[in-house]
Amino acid sequence: MDIKTKQLKLKLLALTASALLFGCSDGNDGADGADGVVGVNIDSASSVQAQFTEATVEEGVVTVNFNLENANGVAVLGLTKDYDLRFGIAQLAKVTEVIGDEEVDRGYQWQAYINQLKEPGTPPDDSSGLNPSPQYQANVEAASNCDDCLIDNNDGSYSYTFQQNIANVTEPLTITYGEDNTHRATLELKLPQATANAHYDWQPSTGATEDIQTRNVVNISACYTCHQPESLALHGGRRIALENCASCHTSTSGDPESGNSVDYTYMIHAIHKGQDRQTSTPDGMVPAPYKIVGYGGSVHDYGKVMYPQKPAADCSACHVEGEGAPANADLFKADLSNTACVSCHTEKPSQSHSSTNCVACHNSTDPYRGTGSAEKRHGDVLKAYVEAEAMGVMFSNIGLDPNGKLKFDVQIQDSSGTGIGSEFIKTSTRVIVAWDSDKDFPAYADASYSNRRFKLEDGTYDAATKTFTIVADTFDMPTDATGKTFELWSTVEVCFNNGGYAVDEIKMTECSDSTRSVAVKEAPYHFVWSGAGVDDTMQAAMRRSIIDAAKCQSCHNQENYHYNNGYNCQTCHTSDKTTKSDDSYPGGKKPTSYAFKAHEADGHYLKYAGVQSGAVLKTDCSTCHTSDGIQLGRASDRVWRYGDKETGADIWVSSDAGTCLSCHQKYLSDSGANHIVANGGILDGMSPEDAKGRAAEACATCHSPQQLLEVHGN
């Protein structure tokens, strides 16, 4: 075909099409199509949030409506039954227990409609303390088991009809449906990139969602004072909401391989009692660790848990009341159920207990003589700490004795500022002296920590003024003391009577073998040395802000490892403190600085390094540090004392490098060491002076606080 012929045919086609268009027209423009849905496909969503909007029950058939959105509020589209999507349904019913001829109120408890009877599997290799037996377990149903239960409305909203009819459940447990009871529907969606949990509480008879019975006891934010969120993503990471947990871990649920209850109240209390859980035998108290056999026959031995909240009697650590608290935050005061009692104290807390009906005696309305409610008995433990916290420590007459040794007076005062007599003070407790407290405390070679601590009983006591005078004669004052910031830190403890049977009042008591002692909480006293005493014209210099003591306090509460007055550990555990012989550590010498001890401490260190605390899963520095507490390059004069990983011989490490080694020395590779040295760090100092003289650290150039957080997985 030539070019002209081809062009002619194209023109004829165009004219024909034009004629057809004019011939079909009615003179009106075409109507706009429906607006498309603004959304993101579920496979592309980096975050997913679920929210129930409605639930109904018709002849036992439960139907729920819910929405999926990402973190920006954009609809998540494309959910099908074939994703890992599961639903649970439970009711909150009044429970009673018949004891003898009496029916006893046990309050409201969750009852799951979906249950199964499970036989014990193959026993694990470590079967000590396990009592296998068939157990019921509450469960959820998978949407994938039903072809038409899930309906996609194609706009980010969905509907699901439960496979389980709740009108007449008799197998494997009888659950009687009560339309006036609060019901809870739960959802769990596990995607490779995100997890969503949701719950919906309502009263089927009215559809009400407010002013209905609840059993919301603890807010997960209380858990996060010690736990990192990742540590509470359980059952393969698909369950992250306490409300979902509570309605599945019901009172009828147990672990078949161990025979132990997995009721939510029982399980949580037993886990957190940890290594302190004991039971009474005719031969005395013996450990009673709570154990559960998990996936693949692995034994979860919670007797290894070191619960940091001491004393453990402080229920408010988890049961936080006040503004924003859950509706039933004070339920632990109700004295209705024995579950929490036996989970912590076991069924046999002492030989004098013949019944597990604890609240029959321990209640606030009709207690057995000499006992009292759980609130009172726990309060008795805590009252001494409250009283001691209101006390104070007063230092005065700071100067030198005729031999040039530091001398000072110390008085322990009650809440009104009146001196407390020595008979109420544990005089074997100490006052610790330090200087350069604005830097890194005294050089260990100048004054070891053991030479800077002084028992009250080693001083003199004036009964008239109730004052101790201490002469610090085991160290020499620094020759350049004038102008330095000094510190006097009290670790003094005061004695109280113990609570218990027939004890009406907790009060300060003359010290004896039958009393307990509690630290007086008082911040260290800082002052500037004038040459002969305190220079009142000078403001004491403060150390750089590294640790947020409030964060430590929120997890540890009143008691620490020792010296339970705050978190001033670095006054003794200085960076240049001697190493400790330990065959388990590379080279046989373990560092003893505060940084090393804090980073290496059981419960602080990573789960993946073998501690398996279950609370700390990643190196989130902000768990303990202030916002600028990991800033490098701020203390170039500091050196660290370590043992060589091969020989154990002392080596001196430069400032920033030593900070990193407090976590990483055990695992430091040759390439890591070369990187440190190439950037001015010293890992082989022969002395403090050698390390400082050769150091030229440039770590802070690249390793900003933000970069450090990111490289540690935050």
XYZ file of C-alpha atoms in Angstrom, residues 10-336:
327
model
C -7.440 6.718 7.819
C -9.457 9.857 6.993
C -12.514 7.759 6.056
C -12.280 5.864 9.338
C -12.116 9.102 11.313
C -15.171 10.566 9.532
C -17.146 7.368 10.105
C -16.340 7.364 13.843
C -17.303 11.014 14.111
C -20.628 10.373 12.414
C -21.350 7.504 14.749
C -20.690 9.668 17.794
C -23.025 12.444 16.633
C -25.638 9.947 15.698
C -25.687 8.337 19.228
C -25.574 11.534 21.299
C -28.573 12.642 23.414
C -26.923 15.992 24.073
C -25.859 15.251 27.703
C -22.362 14.635 29.151
C -21.671 11.267 30.743
C -22.279 10.996 34.563
C -19.289 10.926 36.982
C -18.341 7.531 38.390
C -18.343 6.786 42.129
C -15.393 8.129 44.141
C -12.689 5.569 44.742
C -11.840 4.506 48.297
C -8.755 6.154 49.770
C -6.839 3.322 51.360
C -3.738 1.183 51.470
C -3.600 -2.493 50.671
C -3.059 -4.682 53.708
C 0.125 -6.158 52.270
C 1.609 -2.669 51.880
C 0.513 -1.302 55.269
C 3.479 -0.796 57.605
C 1.107 -0.453 60.561
C -2.393 -1.745 61.258
C -4.869 -0.726 63.942
C -8.203 -2.441 64.525
C -11.293 -0.964 66.140
C -14.640 -2.612 66.773
C -17.669 -0.459 66.039
C -20.602 -2.718 66.918
C -21.527 -6.175 68.212
C -24.842 -8.028 68.344
C -26.148 -11.398 69.487
C -29.126 -12.961 67.708
C -30.191 -16.424 68.902
C -26.671 -17.062 70.061
C -25.026 -15.882 66.842
C -22.474 -13.136 67.485
C -21.726 -10.620 64.751
C -19.151 -7.868 65.066
C -18.249 -4.918 62.854
C -14.760 -3.471 62.835
C -12.456 -1.108 60.955
C -8.815 -1.410 59.970
C -6.618 1.683 59.613
C -2.927 2.435 59.502
C -1.222 4.766 61.973
C -2.211 7.779 59.841
C -5.910 6.924 59.891
C -5.958 5.619 56.310
C -8.229 2.653 55.631
C -6.497 -0.718 55.304
C -8.078 -2.691 52.470
C -8.050 -6.277 51.325
C -8.363 -8.324 54.532
C -9.499 -11.864 53.802
C -10.136 -14.933 55.919
C -6.819 -16.404 54.850
C -4.746 -13.956 56.864
C -3.784 -14.913 60.431
C -7.024 -13.491 61.833
C -8.617 -14.832 65.020
C -11.565 -13.887 67.207
C -12.507 -14.611 70.811
C -15.731 -14.222 72.757
C -16.245 -14.237 76.544
C -18.686 -13.015 79.168
C -18.099 -11.422 82.554
C -20.236 -13.414 84.947
C -20.849 -13.375 88.680
C -19.076 -16.341 90.252
C -19.824 -18.010 93.565
C -18.119 -20.835 95.423
C -19.779 -23.213 97.849
C -17.685 -23.751 100.977
C -19.404 -26.125 103.382
C -23.024 -25.036 103.342
C -22.236 -21.433 102.469
C -22.267 -19.840 99.025
C -19.447 -17.301 98.849
C -19.225 -14.374 96.442
C -16.095 -14.525 94.302
C -16.850 -11.447 92.229
C -16.987 -11.172 88.456
C -14.808 -13.457 86.357
C -14.291 -13.839 82.624
C -15.727 -17.017 81.090
C -14.653 -17.880 77.567
C -17.245 -19.512 75.292
C -14.570 -21.222 73.199
C -12.660 -23.890 75.130
C -10.921 -27.162 74.503
C -9.753 -30.048 76.659
C -6.056 -30.712 76.183
C -4.161 -33.828 77.206
C -0.525 -33.558 78.331
C 2.024 -33.888 75.571
C 5.404 -35.563 75.729
C 7.022 -34.550 79.014
C 10.090 -32.305 78.694
C 13.535 -33.472 79.731
C 13.363 -31.304 82.856
C 10.142 -32.520 84.474
C 10.908 -31.518 88.074
C 8.015 -29.763 89.736
C 5.586 -30.682 86.947
C 2.317 -32.531 87.532
C 0.851 -33.355 84.113
C -2.927 -33.618 83.918
C -5.703 -32.917 81.381
C -6.619 -29.235 81.418
C -9.238 -27.031 79.839
C -7.926 -24.075 77.879
C -9.811 -21.060 76.606
C -9.256 -20.458 72.930
C -10.035 -18.262 69.940
C -11.394 -19.216 66.529
C -9.611 -18.734 63.205
C -11.457 -16.853 60.479
C -9.819 -19.170 57.924
C -12.030 -22.039 59.100
C -15.153 -20.376 57.699
C -15.669 -19.429 54.058
C -18.376 -16.800 54.537
C -17.959 -15.494 58.122
C -15.841 -12.492 57.116
C -17.368 -9.789 54.918
C -15.222 -7.078 53.335
C -17.143 -3.830 52.718
C -14.302 -2.636 50.458
C -13.808 0.591 52.417
C -11.680 -0.557 55.365
C -14.703 -1.783 57.311
C -15.473 -5.433 57.859
C -18.033 -7.709 59.471
C -17.423 -11.063 61.117
C -19.942 -13.662 62.276
C -18.647 -16.047 64.919
C -18.614 -19.747 64.208
C -19.260 -20.446 67.904
C -22.923 -20.105 68.873
C -23.000 -18.923 72.500
C -26.650 -19.663 73.296
C -26.163 -23.149 74.695
C -22.505 -24.092 75.201
C -22.101 -27.433 76.973
C -18.879 -28.887 75.578
C -16.217 -29.162 76.801
C -17.424 -26.762 79.502
C -20.915 -25.535 80.242
C -21.103 -21.759 79.804
C -24.564 -20.337 80.413
C -25.224 -17.274 78.275
C -26.451 -14.233 80.194
C -27.680 -11.405 78.001
C -27.323 -8.909 80.851
C -23.673 -9.834 81.439
C -20.896 -7.784 79.926
C -19.508 -9.566 76.877
C -16.132 -9.069 75.243
C -15.254 -9.770 71.627
C -11.546 -9.844 70.821
C -9.598 -9.680 67.569
C -6.006 -10.559 66.835
C -4.442 -10.037 63.434
C -0.825 -11.063 62.853
C 0.836 -9.855 59.674
C 4.499 -10.296 58.782
C 5.018 -6.551 59.238
C 2.475 -5.602 61.917
C 0.170 -6.874 64.665
C -3.253 -5.594 65.692
C -5.337 -6.457 68.754
C -8.734 -5.050 69.654
C -11.562 -5.720 72.069
C -15.160 -4.608 72.412
C -17.187 -4.712 75.650
C -20.960 -4.477 75.510
C -24.172 -5.682 77.140
C -26.153 -7.742 74.607
C -29.570 -7.094 76.187
C -29.279 -3.321 75.689
C -26.319 -2.836 73.367
C -24.797 -0.546 76.017
C -21.040 -0.030 76.047
C -20.894 2.412 78.964
C -21.976 2.098 82.596
C -21.705 -1.682 82.389
C -19.821 -4.120 84.613
C -16.095 -4.272 83.907
C -13.048 -6.058 85.244
C -10.323 -3.751 83.972
C -7.693 -3.866 86.673
C -4.304 -2.880 85.228
C -3.284 -0.507 82.456
C -0.457 -1.770 80.262
C 1.392 1.517 80.802
C 2.133 0.271 84.334
C 3.803 -2.790 82.824
C 5.965 -0.577 80.640
C 7.715 0.917 83.678
C 9.823 -2.246 83.671
C 8.969 -4.101 80.473
C 9.815 -3.021 76.980
C 6.741 -3.355 74.733
C 8.370 -6.069 72.622
C 8.676 -8.290 75.689
C 4.882 -8.329 76.075
C 4.179 -9.484 72.512
C 3.338 -13.086 73.376
C 2.124 -16.262 71.681
C 4.393 -15.735 68.719
C 3.947 -11.967 68.914
C 0.252 -12.006 68.026
C -1.115 -11.065 71.475
C -0.213 -7.615 72.763
C -3.301 -6.288 74.627
C -3.995 -7.040 78.298
C -7.753 -7.064 77.701
C -7.390 -9.872 75.191
C -5.168 -11.794 77.593
C -7.571 -11.452 80.518
C -10.600 -12.815 78.641
C -8.672 -15.870 77.420
C -6.632 -16.744 80.523
C -9.720 -17.668 82.532
C -10.072 -19.422 85.878
C -10.858 -22.736 84.165
C -7.695 -22.655 82.040
C -4.589 -24.676 82.841
C -1.363 -25.985 81.364
C -1.608 -29.762 80.838
C 2.132 -30.463 80.892
C 2.712 -28.773 84.253
C -0.746 -29.005 85.776
C -0.514 -25.337 86.733
C -3.274 -22.789 86.358
C -2.887 -20.163 83.645
C -5.700 -18.028 85.026
C -4.608 -14.453 84.332
C -4.553 -13.326 87.966
C -2.790 -16.470 89.135
C -0.282 -16.555 86.302
C 0.787 -12.892 86.507
C 1.250 -12.915 90.273
C 3.073 -16.261 90.270
C 5.434 -15.126 87.500
C 6.326 -11.888 89.258
C 6.856 -13.585 92.599
C 9.684 -15.284 90.717
C 12.589 -16.660 92.699
C 10.963 -15.598 95.995
C 7.994 -17.948 95.602
C 8.139 -20.523 98.397
C 5.883 -23.015 100.095
C 5.915 -24.449 103.594
C 6.771 -28.050 104.340
C 7.243 -29.853 107.672
C 10.974 -29.387 107.070
C 10.690 -25.671 106.439
C 10.212 -23.326 103.491
C 11.264 -24.646 100.095
C 11.297 -23.007 96.643
C 8.045 -23.327 94.693
C 8.846 -21.934 91.239
C 5.951 -21.393 88.874
C 6.552 -23.372 85.684
C 4.727 -23.583 82.379
C 5.545 -25.854 79.463
C 5.372 -23.891 76.244
C 5.596 -24.503 72.549
C 7.724 -27.497 71.573
C 7.896 -28.813 75.135
C 10.114 -25.967 76.395
C 9.961 -25.329 80.131
C 9.425 -21.729 81.212
C 10.815 -21.671 84.742
C 9.690 -18.413 86.322
C 11.632 -19.268 89.441
C 14.488 -17.514 87.638
C 12.628 -14.195 87.581
C 14.145 -11.539 89.828
C 11.222 -9.203 90.394
C 12.838 -5.797 90.972
C 9.927 -4.211 92.830
C 11.007 -4.580 96.423
C 9.215 -4.967 98.705
C 6.943 -7.110 96.559
C 4.008 -6.210 98.806
C 3.574 -2.886 97.013
C 0.470 -3.676 94.951
C 0.429 -0.130 93.579
C 3.433 -0.987 91.403
C 0.958 -2.516 88.952
C -2.440 -1.584 90.395
C -2.147 2.143 89.756
C -5.128 4.144 90.992
C -6.121 7.753 90.409
C -6.708 9.825 87.319
C -6.740 7.780 84.136
C -6.744 4.481 86.023
C -8.757 1.472 84.816
C -12.290 1.197 86.162
C -11.408 -1.567 88.638
C -7.882 -0.531 89.610
C -8.762 -0.951 93.296
C -10.150 -4.478 92.900
C -7.195 -5.910 94.813
C -8.736 -4.377 97.954
C -12.061 -6.201 97.555
C -11.053 -9.406 99.407
C -13.228 -11.581 97.200
